[in-house]
Amino acid sequence: MLVLKLILLIPVLIVALDEDEIDDCKDGEGYRTCTPSFPVHPNKKVTVTVRYNPTLNKLQKIEVAEGGTTIITESLLDSGYPQLQVCKRPSGNHICLRYNRVNGRKGTDICYIISTSGNTKFSSARCDRMTSSGLIYIPAGSNLPK
């Protein structure tokens, strides 16, 4: 079963290896907001927020915002999609979120790629693991089968 779960992560993880990893993140009570380093105007700045229940140690949802306005919201609950790609075009640029959520022995992994396109395409990736200590960063390629 664990092998099957790792296989489900492979498509996002392999693509993530070619992406810049997102390391500009801020944590709050029950959330982590990360900002990819896309060179865009401040009113088009993209952020990704992963929300979780710190008491139950459960992922809740993932949100993408452009310029402070939420444009994508997807459930990360067990009843939500374990993997998904969704794109929106709020102000001329396409903004796409692709994620995989996998329940493993050490916690639930959420790996995502955020990309935007206009005159130039930018793309960044990040993986986090939901644990009893909250969200912890895991390198995008760290849980690929050897």
C-alpha positions as a LaTeX table, in Angstrom:
\begin{tabular}{lrrr}
\hline
Residue & $x$ (\AA) & $y$ (\AA) & $z$ (\AA) \\
\hline
Met1 & 0.00 & 0.00 & 0.00 \\
Leu2 & 2.86 & 2.36 & 0.83 \\
Val3 & 4.41 & 1.67 & $-2.58$ \\
Leu4 & 1.12 & 2.59 & $-4.25$ \\
Lys5 & 0.98 & 5.83 & $-2.27$ \\
Leu6 & 4.53 & 6.71 & $-3.27$ \\
Ile7 & 3.70 & 5.95 & $-6.89$ \\
Leu8 & 0.86 & 8.48 & $-6.69$ \\
Leu9 & 3.38 & 11.16 & $-5.66$ \\
Ile10 & 5.79 & 10.40 & $-8.51$ \\
Pro11 & 4.17 & 12.61 & $-11.22$ \\
Val12 & 4.23 & 15.74 & $-9.07$ \\
Leu13 & 7.60 & 14.93 & $-7.51$ \\
Ile14 & 9.30 & 14.31 & $-10.85$ \\
Val15 & 8.00 & 17.57 & $-12.26$ \\
Ala16 & 8.91 & 19.28 & $-8.98$ \\
Leu17 & 12.55 & 18.26 & $-9.42$ \\
Asp18 & 12.72 & 20.61 & $-12.41$ \\
Glu19 & 11.05 & 23.49 & $-10.57$ \\
Asp20 & 12.39 & 26.11 & $-8.21$ \\
Glu21 & 11.48 & 25.13 & $-4.67$ \\
Ile22 & 9.41 & 27.62 & $-2.72$ \\
Asp23 & 11.19 & 28.61 & 0.47 \\
Asp24 & 9.54 & 31.95 & 1.34 \\
Cys25 & 6.90 & 30.72 & 3.80 \\
Lys26 & 5.20 & 32.11 & 6.87 \\
Asp27 & 3.45 & 29.96 & 9.46 \\
Gly28 & 0.47 & 30.90 & 11.58 \\
Glu29 & $-1.98$ & 29.04 & 13.77 \\
Gly30 & $-3.30$ & 26.34 & 11.48 \\
Tyr31 & $-1.78$ & 27.54 & 8.21 \\
Arg32 & 1.37 & 27.98 & 6.13 \\
Thr33 & 1.46 & 30.62 & 3.39 \\
Cys34 & 4.22 & 30.37 & 0.79 \\
Thr35 & 5.16 & 32.88 & $-1.88$ \\
Pro36 & 7.00 & 31.73 & $-5.00$ \\
Ser37 & 9.68 & 34.10 & $-6.25$ \\
Phe38 & 7.92 & 34.98 & $-9.50$ \\
Pro39 & 9.12 & 38.37 & $-10.80$ \\
Val40 & 5.64 & 39.88 & $-11.12$ \\
His41 & 4.04 & 43.19 & $-10.16$ \\
Pro42 & 2.95 & 43.27 & $-6.48$ \\
Asn43 & $-0.73$ & 43.34 & $-7.45$ \\
Lys44 & $-0.20$ & 40.01 & $-9.25$ \\
Lys45 & 1.87 & 38.38 & $-6.49$ \\
Val46 & 0.86 & 34.74 & $-6.06$ \\
Thr47 & 0.62 & 32.98 & $-2.69$ \\
Val48 & $-0.31$ & 29.42 & $-1.73$ \\
Thr49 & $-1.83$ & 28.73 & 1.68 \\
Val50 & $-2.19$ & 25.25 & 3.15 \\
Arg51 & $-4.69$ & 25.23 & 6.02 \\
Tyr52 & $-4.83$ & 22.48 & 8.63 \\
Asn53 & $-6.41$ & 21.64 & 11.96 \\
Pro54 & $-3.57$ & 21.78 & 14.52 \\
Thr55 & $-5.60$ & 19.84 & 17.10 \\
Leu56 & $-6.44$ & 16.92 & 14.80 \\
Asn57 & $-3.25$ & 17.21 & 12.67 \\
Lys58 & $-5.37$ & 17.06 & 9.51 \\
Leu59 & $-4.96$ & 18.99 & 6.29 \\
Gln60 & $-8.06$ & 21.05 & 5.48 \\
Lys61 & $-7.63$ & 23.00 & 2.26 \\
Ile62 & $-5.23$ & 24.62 & $-0.15$ \\
Glu63 & $-5.79$ & 28.15 & $-1.44$ \\
Val64 & $-4.12$ & 30.15 & $-4.18$ \\
Ala65 & $-4.34$ & 33.94 & $-4.18$ \\
Glu66 & $-3.26$ & 36.55 & $-6.68$ \\
Gly67 & $-2.68$ & 40.04 & $-5.34$ \\
Gly68 & $-4.37$ & 39.09 & $-2.07$ \\
Thr69 & $-7.58$ & 37.77 & $-3.68$ \\
Thr70 & $-8.25$ & 34.04 & $-3.37$ \\
Ile71 & $-8.82$ & 32.52 & $-6.81$ \\
Ile72 & $-8.52$ & 28.77 & $-6.11$ \\
Thr73 & $-9.71$ & 26.84 & $-3.05$ \\
Glu74 & $-9.61$ & 23.04 & $-2.92$ \\
Ser75 & $-10.35$ & 20.64 & $-0.06$ \\
Leu76 & $-7.50$ & 18.53 & 1.30 \\
Leu77 & $-9.80$ & 16.49 & 3.53 \\
Asp78 & $-9.95$ & 12.75 & 2.96 \\
Ser79 & $-13.22$ & 13.32 & 1.06 \\
Gly80 & $-11.47$ & 15.75 & $-1.34$ \\
Tyr81 & $-9.45$ & 14.91 & $-4.43$ \\
Pro82 & $-6.10$ & 13.24 & $-3.62$ \\
Gln83 & $-4.64$ & 14.82 & $-6.76$ \\
Leu84 & $-5.84$ & 17.65 & $-8.92$ \\
Gln85 & $-4.82$ & 20.27 & $-11.43$ \\
Val86 & $-6.86$ & 23.45 & $-11.68$ \\
Cys87 & $-6.16$ & 26.64 & $-13.62$ \\
Lys88 & $-7.74$ & 30.09 & $-13.41$ \\
Arg89 & $-7.25$ & 33.27 & $-15.38$ \\
Pro90 & $-8.28$ & 36.10 & $-13.06$ \\
Ser91 & $-6.39$ & 38.98 & $-14.66$ \\
Gly92 & $-4.84$ & 37.92 & $-17.94$ \\
Asn93 & $-2.30$ & 35.44 & $-16.59$ \\
His94 & $-3.10$ & 31.76 & $-16.24$ \\
Ile95 & $-2.41$ & 30.53 & $-12.72$ \\
Cys96 & $-2.31$ & 26.77 & $-12.28$ \\
Leu97 & $-2.14$ & 24.64 & $-9.16$ \\
Arg98 & $-1.27$ & 20.97 & $-9.35$ \\
Tyr99 & $-1.12$ & 18.94 & $-6.17$ \\
Asn100 & $-0.95$ & 15.42 & $-4.75$ \\
Arg101 & $-2.04$ & 14.48 & $-1.22$ \\
Val102 & $-0.82$ & 11.12 & 0.06 \\
Asn103 & $-1.41$ & 9.57 & 3.48 \\
Gly104 & 1.73 & 7.79 & 4.63 \\
Arg105 & 3.17 & 6.14 & 7.72 \\
Lys106 & 4.89 & 9.33 & 8.90 \\
Gly107 & 2.01 & 11.69 & 8.11 \\
Thr108 & 0.15 & 13.15 & 5.15 \\
Asp109 & 2.28 & 14.64 & 2.38 \\
Ile110 & 1.06 & 17.55 & 0.29 \\
Cys111 & 3.19 & 18.35 & $-2.75$ \\
Tyr112 & 2.20 & 21.11 & $-5.11$ \\
Ile113 & 3.38 & 23.01 & $-8.14$ \\
Ile114 & 2.18 & 26.53 & $-8.80$ \\
Ser115 & 2.72 & 28.09 & $-12.20$ \\
Thr116 & 1.77 & 31.28 & $-13.94$ \\
Ser117 & 2.04 & 32.31 & $-17.54$ \\
Gly118 & 1.81 & 35.55 & $-19.36$ \\
Asn119 & 4.64 & 36.72 & $-21.56$ \\
Thr120 & 6.89 & 34.31 & $-19.63$ \\
Lys121 & 6.08 & 31.11 & $-17.73$ \\
Phe122 & 7.13 & 30.75 & $-14.09$ \\
Ser123 & 6.79 & 27.63 & $-12.00$ \\
Ser124 & 7.70 & 26.62 & $-8.43$ \\
Ala125 & 7.12 & 23.58 & $-6.22$ \\
Arg126 & 6.93 & 22.63 & $-2.56$ \\
Cys127 & 6.29 & 19.56 & $-0.41$ \\
Asp128 & 5.21 & 19.56 & 3.23 \\
Arg129 & 4.25 & 16.78 & 5.62 \\
Met130 & 1.44 & 17.05 & 8.16 \\
Thr131 & 2.73 & 15.64 & 11.45 \\
Ser132 & 1.85 & 15.89 & 15.12 \\
Ser133 & 4.26 & 18.86 & 15.21 \\
Gly134 & 2.42 & 20.67 & 12.41 \\
Leu135 & 3.59 & 21.09 & 8.83 \\
Ile136 & 7.23 & 20.24 & 8.18 \\
Tyr137 & 9.09 & 20.89 & 4.94 \\
Ile138 & 10.30 & 17.90 & 2.95 \\
Pro139 & 12.55 & 18.31 & $-0.11$ \\
Ala140 & 10.56 & 17.66 & $-3.27$ \\
Gly141 & 12.64 & 14.65 & $-4.27$ \\
Ser142 & 13.25 & 13.21 & $-0.82$ \\
Asn143 & 10.56 & 10.54 & $-0.93$ \\
Leu144 & 11.12 & 9.24 & $-4.44$ \\
Pro145 & 11.76 & 5.49 & $-4.44$ \\
Lys146 & 15.47 & 4.68 & $-4.71$ \\
\hline
\end{tabular}
